[in-house]
Coordinates of C-alpha atoms in Angstrom, one line a residue:
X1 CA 28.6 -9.7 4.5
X2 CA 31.6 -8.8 2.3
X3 CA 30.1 -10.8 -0.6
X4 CA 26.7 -8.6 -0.7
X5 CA 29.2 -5.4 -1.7
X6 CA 30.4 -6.9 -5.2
X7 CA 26.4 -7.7 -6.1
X8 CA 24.3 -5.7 -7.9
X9 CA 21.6 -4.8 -5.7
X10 CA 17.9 -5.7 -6.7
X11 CA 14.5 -3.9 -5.9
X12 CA 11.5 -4.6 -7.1
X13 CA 9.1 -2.2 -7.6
X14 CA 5.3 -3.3 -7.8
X15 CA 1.7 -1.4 -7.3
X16 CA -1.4 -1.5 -8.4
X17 CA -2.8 -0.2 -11.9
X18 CA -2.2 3.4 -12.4
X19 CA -0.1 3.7 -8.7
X20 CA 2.4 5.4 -10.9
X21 CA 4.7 3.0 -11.8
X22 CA 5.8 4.1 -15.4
X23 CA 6.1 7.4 -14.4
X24 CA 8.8 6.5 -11.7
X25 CA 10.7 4.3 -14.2
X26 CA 10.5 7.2 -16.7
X27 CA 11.8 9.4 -14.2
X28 CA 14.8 7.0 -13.6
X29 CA 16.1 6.7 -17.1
X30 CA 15.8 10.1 -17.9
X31 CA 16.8 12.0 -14.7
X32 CA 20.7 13.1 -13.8
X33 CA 21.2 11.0 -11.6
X34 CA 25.0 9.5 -12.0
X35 CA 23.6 6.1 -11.6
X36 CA 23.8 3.4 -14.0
X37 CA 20.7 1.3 -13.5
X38 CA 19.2 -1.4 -15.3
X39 CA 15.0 -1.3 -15.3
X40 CA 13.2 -4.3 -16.6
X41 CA 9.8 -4.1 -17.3
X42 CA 7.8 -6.7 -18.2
X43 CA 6.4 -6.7 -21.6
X44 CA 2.9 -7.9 -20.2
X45 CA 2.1 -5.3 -18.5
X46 CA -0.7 -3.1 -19.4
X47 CA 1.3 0.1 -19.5
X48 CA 4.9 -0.2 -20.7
X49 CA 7.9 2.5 -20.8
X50 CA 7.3 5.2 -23.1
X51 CA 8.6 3.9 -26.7
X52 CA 9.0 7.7 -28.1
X53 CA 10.8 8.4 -25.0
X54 CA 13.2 5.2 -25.8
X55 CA 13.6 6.1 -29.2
X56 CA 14.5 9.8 -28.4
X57 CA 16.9 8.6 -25.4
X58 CA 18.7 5.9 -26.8
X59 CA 22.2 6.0 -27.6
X60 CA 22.2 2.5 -29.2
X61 CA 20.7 -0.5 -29.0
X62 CA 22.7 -3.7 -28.5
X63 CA 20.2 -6.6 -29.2
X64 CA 16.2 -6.4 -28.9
X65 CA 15.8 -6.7 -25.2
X66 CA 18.4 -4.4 -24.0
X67 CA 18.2 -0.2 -25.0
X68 CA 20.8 2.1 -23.9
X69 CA 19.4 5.2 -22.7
X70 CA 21.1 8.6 -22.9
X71 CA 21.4 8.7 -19.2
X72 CA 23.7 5.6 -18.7
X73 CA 20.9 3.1 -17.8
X74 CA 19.6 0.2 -19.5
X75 CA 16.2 -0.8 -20.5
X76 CA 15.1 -4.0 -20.5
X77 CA 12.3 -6.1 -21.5
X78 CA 10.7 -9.5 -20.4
X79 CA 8.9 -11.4 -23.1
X80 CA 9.4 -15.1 -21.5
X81 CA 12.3 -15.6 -18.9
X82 CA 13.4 -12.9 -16.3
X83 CA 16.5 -15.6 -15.4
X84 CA 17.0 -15.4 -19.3
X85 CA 17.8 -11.5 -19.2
X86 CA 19.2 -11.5 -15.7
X87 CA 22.0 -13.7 -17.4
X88 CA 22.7 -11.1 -20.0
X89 CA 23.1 -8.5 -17.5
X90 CA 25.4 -11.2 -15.6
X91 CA 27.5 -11.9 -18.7
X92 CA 27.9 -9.1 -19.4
X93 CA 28.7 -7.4 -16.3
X94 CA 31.5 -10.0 -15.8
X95 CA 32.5 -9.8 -18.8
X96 CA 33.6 -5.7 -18.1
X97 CA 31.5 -4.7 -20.9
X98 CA 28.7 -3.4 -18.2
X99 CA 29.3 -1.8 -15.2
X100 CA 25.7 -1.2 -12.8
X101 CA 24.8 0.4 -9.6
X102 CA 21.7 -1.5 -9.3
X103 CA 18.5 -3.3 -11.1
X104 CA 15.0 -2.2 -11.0
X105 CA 12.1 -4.6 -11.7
X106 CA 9.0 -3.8 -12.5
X107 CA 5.9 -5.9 -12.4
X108 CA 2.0 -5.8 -13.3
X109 CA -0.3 -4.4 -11.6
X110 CA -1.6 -7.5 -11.1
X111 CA 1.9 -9.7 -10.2
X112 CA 2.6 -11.0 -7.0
X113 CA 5.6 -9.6 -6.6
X114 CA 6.9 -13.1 -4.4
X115 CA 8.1 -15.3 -7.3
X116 CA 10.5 -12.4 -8.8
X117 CA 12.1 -12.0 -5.0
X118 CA 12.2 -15.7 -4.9
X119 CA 14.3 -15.8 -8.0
X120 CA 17.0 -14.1 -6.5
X121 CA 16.9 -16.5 -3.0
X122 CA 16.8 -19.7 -5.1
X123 CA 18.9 -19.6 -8.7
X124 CA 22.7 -19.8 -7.7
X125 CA 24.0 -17.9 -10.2
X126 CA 21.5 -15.0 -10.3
X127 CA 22.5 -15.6 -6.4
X128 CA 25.8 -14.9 -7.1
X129 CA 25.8 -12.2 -9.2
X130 CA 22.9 -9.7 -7.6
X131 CA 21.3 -9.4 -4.3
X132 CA 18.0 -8.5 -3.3
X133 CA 17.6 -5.0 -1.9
X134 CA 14.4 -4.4 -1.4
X135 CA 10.6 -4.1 -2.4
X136 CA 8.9 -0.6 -3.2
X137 CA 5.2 -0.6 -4.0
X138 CA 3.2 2.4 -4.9
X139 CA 0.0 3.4 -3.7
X140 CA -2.4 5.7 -5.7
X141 CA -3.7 7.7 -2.5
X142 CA -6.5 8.5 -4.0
X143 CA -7.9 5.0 -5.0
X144 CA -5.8 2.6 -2.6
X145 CA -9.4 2.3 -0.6
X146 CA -10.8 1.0 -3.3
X147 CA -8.7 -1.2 -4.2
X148 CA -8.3 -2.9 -0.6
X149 CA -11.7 -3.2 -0.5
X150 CA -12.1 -5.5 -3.9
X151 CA -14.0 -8.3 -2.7
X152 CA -12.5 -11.4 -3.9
X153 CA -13.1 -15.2 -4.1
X154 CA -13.2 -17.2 -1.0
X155 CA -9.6 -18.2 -0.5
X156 CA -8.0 -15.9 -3.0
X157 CA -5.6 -12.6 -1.6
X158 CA -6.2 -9.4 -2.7
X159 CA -3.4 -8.4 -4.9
X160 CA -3.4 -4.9 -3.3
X161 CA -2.8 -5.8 0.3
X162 CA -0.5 -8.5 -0.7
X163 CA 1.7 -6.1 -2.3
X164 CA 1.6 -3.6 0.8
X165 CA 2.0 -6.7 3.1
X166 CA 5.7 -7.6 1.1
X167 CA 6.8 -4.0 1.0
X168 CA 9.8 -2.6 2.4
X169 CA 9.2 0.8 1.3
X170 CA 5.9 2.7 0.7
X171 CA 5.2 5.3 -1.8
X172 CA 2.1 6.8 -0.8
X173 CA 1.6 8.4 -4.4
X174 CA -0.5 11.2 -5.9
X175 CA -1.6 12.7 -2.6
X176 CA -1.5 15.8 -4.5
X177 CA -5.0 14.6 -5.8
X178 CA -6.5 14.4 -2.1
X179 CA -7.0 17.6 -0.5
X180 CA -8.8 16.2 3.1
X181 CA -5.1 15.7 5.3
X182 CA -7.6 13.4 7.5
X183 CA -8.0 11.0 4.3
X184 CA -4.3 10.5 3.8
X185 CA -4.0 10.2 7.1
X186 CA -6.6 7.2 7.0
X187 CA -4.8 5.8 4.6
X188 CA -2.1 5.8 6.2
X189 CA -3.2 3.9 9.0
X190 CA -4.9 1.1 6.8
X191 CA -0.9 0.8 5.0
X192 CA 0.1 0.5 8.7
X193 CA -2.2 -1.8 9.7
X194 CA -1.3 -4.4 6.7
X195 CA 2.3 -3.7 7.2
X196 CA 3.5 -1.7 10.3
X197 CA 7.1 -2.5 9.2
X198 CA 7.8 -0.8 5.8
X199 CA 8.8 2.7 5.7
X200 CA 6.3 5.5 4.0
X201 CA 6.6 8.2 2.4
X202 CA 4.2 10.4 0.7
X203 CA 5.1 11.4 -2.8
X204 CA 3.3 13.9 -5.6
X205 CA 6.2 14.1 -7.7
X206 CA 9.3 11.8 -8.3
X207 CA 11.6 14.3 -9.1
X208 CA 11.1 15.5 -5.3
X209 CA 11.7 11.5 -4.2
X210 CA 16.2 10.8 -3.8
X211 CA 16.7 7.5 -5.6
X212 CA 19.0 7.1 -2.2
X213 CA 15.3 6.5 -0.6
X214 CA 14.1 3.6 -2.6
X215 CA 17.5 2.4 -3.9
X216 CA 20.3 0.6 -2.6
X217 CA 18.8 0.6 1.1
X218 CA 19.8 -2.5 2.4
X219 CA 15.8 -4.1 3.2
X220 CA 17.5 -7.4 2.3
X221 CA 20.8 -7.2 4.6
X222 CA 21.0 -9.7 7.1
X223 CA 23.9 -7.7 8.6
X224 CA 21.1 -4.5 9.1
X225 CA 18.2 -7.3 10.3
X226 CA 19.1 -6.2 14.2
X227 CA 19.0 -2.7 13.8
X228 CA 15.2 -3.1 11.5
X229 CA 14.0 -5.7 14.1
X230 CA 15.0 -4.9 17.8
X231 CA 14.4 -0.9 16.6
X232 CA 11.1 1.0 16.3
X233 CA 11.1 0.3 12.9
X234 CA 7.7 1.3 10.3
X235 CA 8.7 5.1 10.7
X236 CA 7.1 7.8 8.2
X237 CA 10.3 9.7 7.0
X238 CA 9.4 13.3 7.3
X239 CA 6.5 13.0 9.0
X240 CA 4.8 11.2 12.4
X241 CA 4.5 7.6 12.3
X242 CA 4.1 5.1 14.5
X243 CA 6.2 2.1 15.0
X244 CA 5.2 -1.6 15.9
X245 CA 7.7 -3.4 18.7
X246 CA 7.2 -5.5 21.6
X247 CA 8.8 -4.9 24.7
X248 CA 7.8 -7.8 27.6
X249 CA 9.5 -10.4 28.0
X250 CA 7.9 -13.4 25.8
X251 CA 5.5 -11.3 24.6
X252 CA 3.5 -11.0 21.0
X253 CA 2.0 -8.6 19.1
X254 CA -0.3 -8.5 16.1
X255 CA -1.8 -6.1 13.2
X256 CA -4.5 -7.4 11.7
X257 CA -6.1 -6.3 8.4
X258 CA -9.2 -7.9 6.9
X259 CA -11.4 -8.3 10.1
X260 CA -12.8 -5.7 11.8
X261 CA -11.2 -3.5 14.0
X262 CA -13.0 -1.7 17.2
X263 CA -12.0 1.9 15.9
X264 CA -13.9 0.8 12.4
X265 CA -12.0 -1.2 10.1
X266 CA -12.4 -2.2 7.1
X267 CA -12.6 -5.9 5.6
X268 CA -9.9 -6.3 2.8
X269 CA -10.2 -9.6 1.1
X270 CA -8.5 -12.5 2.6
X271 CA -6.8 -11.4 6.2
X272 CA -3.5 -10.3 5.3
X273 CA -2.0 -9.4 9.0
X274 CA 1.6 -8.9 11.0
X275 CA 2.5 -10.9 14.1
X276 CA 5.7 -10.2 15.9
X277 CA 7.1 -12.1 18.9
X278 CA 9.8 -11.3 21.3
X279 CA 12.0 -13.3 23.9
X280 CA 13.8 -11.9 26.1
X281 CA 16.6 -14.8 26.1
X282 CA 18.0 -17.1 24.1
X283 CA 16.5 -19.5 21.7
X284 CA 17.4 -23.5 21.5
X285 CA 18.7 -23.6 17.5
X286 CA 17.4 -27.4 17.1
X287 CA 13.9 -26.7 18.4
X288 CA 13.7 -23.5 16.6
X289 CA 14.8 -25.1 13.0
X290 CA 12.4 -27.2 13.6
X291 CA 9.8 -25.5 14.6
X292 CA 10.1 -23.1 11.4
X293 CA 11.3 -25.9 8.4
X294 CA 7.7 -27.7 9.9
X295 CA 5.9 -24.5 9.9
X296 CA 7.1 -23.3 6.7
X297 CA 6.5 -26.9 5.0
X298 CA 3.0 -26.8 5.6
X299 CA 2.0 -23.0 5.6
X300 CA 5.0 -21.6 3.5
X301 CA 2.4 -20.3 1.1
X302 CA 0.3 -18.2 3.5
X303 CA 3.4 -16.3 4.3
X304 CA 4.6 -13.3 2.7
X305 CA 7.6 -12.4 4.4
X306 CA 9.4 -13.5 7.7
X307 CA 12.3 -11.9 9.2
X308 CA 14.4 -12.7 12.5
X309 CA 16.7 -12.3 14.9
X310 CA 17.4 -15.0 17.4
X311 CA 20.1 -15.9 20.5
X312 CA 21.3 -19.0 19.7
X313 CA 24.0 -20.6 22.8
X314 CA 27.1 -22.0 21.0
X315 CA 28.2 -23.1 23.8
X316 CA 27.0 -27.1 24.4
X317 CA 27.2 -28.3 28.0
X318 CA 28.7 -24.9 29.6
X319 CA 27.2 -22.4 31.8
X320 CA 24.8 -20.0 29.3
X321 CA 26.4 -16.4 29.4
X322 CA 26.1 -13.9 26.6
X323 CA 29.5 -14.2 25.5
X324 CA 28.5 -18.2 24.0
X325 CA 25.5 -16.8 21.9
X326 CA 25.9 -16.0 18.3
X327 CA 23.3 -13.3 16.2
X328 CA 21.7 -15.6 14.1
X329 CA 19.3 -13.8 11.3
X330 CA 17.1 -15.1 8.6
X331 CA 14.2 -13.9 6.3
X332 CA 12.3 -16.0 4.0
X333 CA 9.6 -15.5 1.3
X334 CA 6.8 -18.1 1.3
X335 CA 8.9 -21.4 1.5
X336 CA 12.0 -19.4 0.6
X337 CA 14.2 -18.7 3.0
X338 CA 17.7 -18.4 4.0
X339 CA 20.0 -17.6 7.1
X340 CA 23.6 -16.5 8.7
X341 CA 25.4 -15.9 11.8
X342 CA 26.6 -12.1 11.9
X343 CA 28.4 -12.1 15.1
X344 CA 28.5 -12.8 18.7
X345 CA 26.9 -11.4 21.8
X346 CA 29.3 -9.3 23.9
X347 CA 29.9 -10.9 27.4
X348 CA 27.3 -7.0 28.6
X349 CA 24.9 -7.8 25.8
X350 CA 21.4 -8.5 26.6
X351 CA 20.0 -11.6 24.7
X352 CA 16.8 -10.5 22.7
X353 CA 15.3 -13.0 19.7
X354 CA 12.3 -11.6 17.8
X355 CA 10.6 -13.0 14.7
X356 CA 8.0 -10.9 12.3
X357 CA 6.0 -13.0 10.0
X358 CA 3.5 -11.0 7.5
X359 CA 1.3 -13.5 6.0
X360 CA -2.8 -14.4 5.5
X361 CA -4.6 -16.4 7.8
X362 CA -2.1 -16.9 10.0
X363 CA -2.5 -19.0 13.3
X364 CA -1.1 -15.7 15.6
X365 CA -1.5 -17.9 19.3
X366 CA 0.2 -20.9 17.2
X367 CA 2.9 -18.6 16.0
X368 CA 3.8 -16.9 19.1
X369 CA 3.9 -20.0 21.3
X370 CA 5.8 -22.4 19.2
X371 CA 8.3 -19.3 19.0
X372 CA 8.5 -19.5 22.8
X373 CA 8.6 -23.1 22.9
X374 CA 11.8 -22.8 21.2
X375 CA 13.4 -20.7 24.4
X376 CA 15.9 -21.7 26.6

């Protein structure tokens, strides 16, 4: 949408204590890089950006929050209110006084990463004046296991699988640190099996990683949803992966992770799984709001992210044919969620609605058939 082009993209960046986090920040206000990027960490965290390295980078330093680096990008830091420093960075973009290619966010190791993405779904201003672009969470490769397999309170998510479930990158980090290929290749298919839909790459150093990879890449676009959804999407770039589509007519599919698996899974806290279902056909748009603004009232926090692309027939009382049915695409986060047409069918088209949901406990049979229900 022409709208998304004048807004600052957003990506959150997330990972668990010691994924390598600082060190990727650090790499981005002091690489050449010819982008002018504003990171904000949060003040909270247990590691923060390198004060020396601020101090010896700095050109100036325009109020307490916001440093200047040498490089062109901006540090920022979050003491009470991201919305608070987002509006500086709006003011003053608007104002001419800024110009940025994008924003970086980190969070704690601990953060669910859901109520920054939120912000930039629900506040109208921040709304208007940046869009979000994508979420990248780091994995330590060589202690992700461990992590996963944190046994936690009845009832309570482990933060680690939440933040590979809402991914839409992966940085499988430090593998320089595990010599066995078999082991990162484990791990590789326990990141799948949480979330067969983000992109991975293996990393050992971030100089070696094009900010083009994690930056700016669209995860958000509801124009790009069709070409993420109805294509094998979770690839490996530079390596073998394997994607996660359905292809019958009507048909669903779902990952699991936190119950065992045949092949020897593992159990990782609360069940944190993916459930994709596909028509072959278009979709009835009042049965299908409904069916989602229900399921979403009552289960909105179970579910992490939700993405879709659906036929809906514009064309009341006629004949259906492809020509009548607009591309109607949506995501949501938890009870966030928003929505647009991006086009129309061409009268040759095949009609093809699919919905992803990545969530914990989810009801997959109750999913998939009040999906279908929805079909014409």
């Amino acid at each position: 949408m022409s709208e998304d082009l004048s807004r600052v993209p957003v990506t959150i960046l997330t990972g668990f204590l010691g994924s390598g986090k600082t060190t990727l920040l650090n790499h981005i206000l002091t690489a050449t890089h010819g982008k002018k990027i504003a990171v904000i960490e949060n003040e909270f965290g247990d590691i923060s950006i390198d004060d020396k390295l601020l101090q010896k980078n700095s050109q100036f330093k325009s109020d307490e929050e916001i440093v200047e680096v040498l490089n062109g990008c901006i540090c920022c830091t979050v003491r009470q209110d991201l919305i608070a420093i987002l509006n500086k960075l709006r003011q003053r973009v608007r104002s001419g006084k800024l110009h940025l290619d994008g924003i970086v966010i980190e969070t704690t190791g601990m953060a669910d990463p859901a109520p920054v993405a939120q912000t930039f779904l629900a506040h109208a201003k921040i709304r208007g004046f940046a869009r979000l672009d994508g979420i990248v969470t780091l994995v330590d490769a060589k202690h992700i296991e461990r992590h996963l397999d944190a046994v936690k309170p009845e009832g309570v998510v482990n933060e680690a699988v939440a933040q590979v479930a809402f991914a839409d990158r992966l940085l499988l980090n430090k593998t320089d640190l595990v010599t066995d290929e078999q082991e990162l290749e484990e791990t590789e298919a326990t990141l799948r099996r949480i979330n067969p839909h983000a992109k991975l790459k293996r990393t050992s150093r971030f100089g070696d990683v094009p900010l083009s990879s994690i930056l700016d890449v669209d995860a958000f676009s509801l124009d790009r949803l069709p070409e993420a959804l109805l294509s094998d999407n979770g690839t490996t770039e530079e390596q073998h992966g394997h994607g996660h589509k359905s292809h019958s007519h009507g048909h669903g599919h779902s990952h699991g992770h936190g119950h065992s698996h045949g092949h020897g899974g593992h159990h990782h806290g609360t069940d944190v799984m993916s459930i994709s279902v596909t028509h072959r056909g278009g979709m009835n748009y009042d049965a299908l709001s409904q069916f989602l603004g229900k399921h979403l009232q009552e289960h909105g926090d179970d579910i992490l992210r939700m993405k879709g692309i659906v036929a809906t027939n514009t064309g009341a009382g006629q004949t259906p044919r492809a020509a009548l049915y607009e591309k109607l695409c949506f995501q949501g986060i938890h009870g966030s969620f928003e929505g647009d047409v991006i086009g129309t069918y061409a009268a040759e088209e095949a009609l093809e609605s699919r919905i992803v949901f990545i969530g914990r406990d989810l009801d997959a049979e109750a999913l998939q058939n009040g999906f279908l229900a929805c079909a014409e």
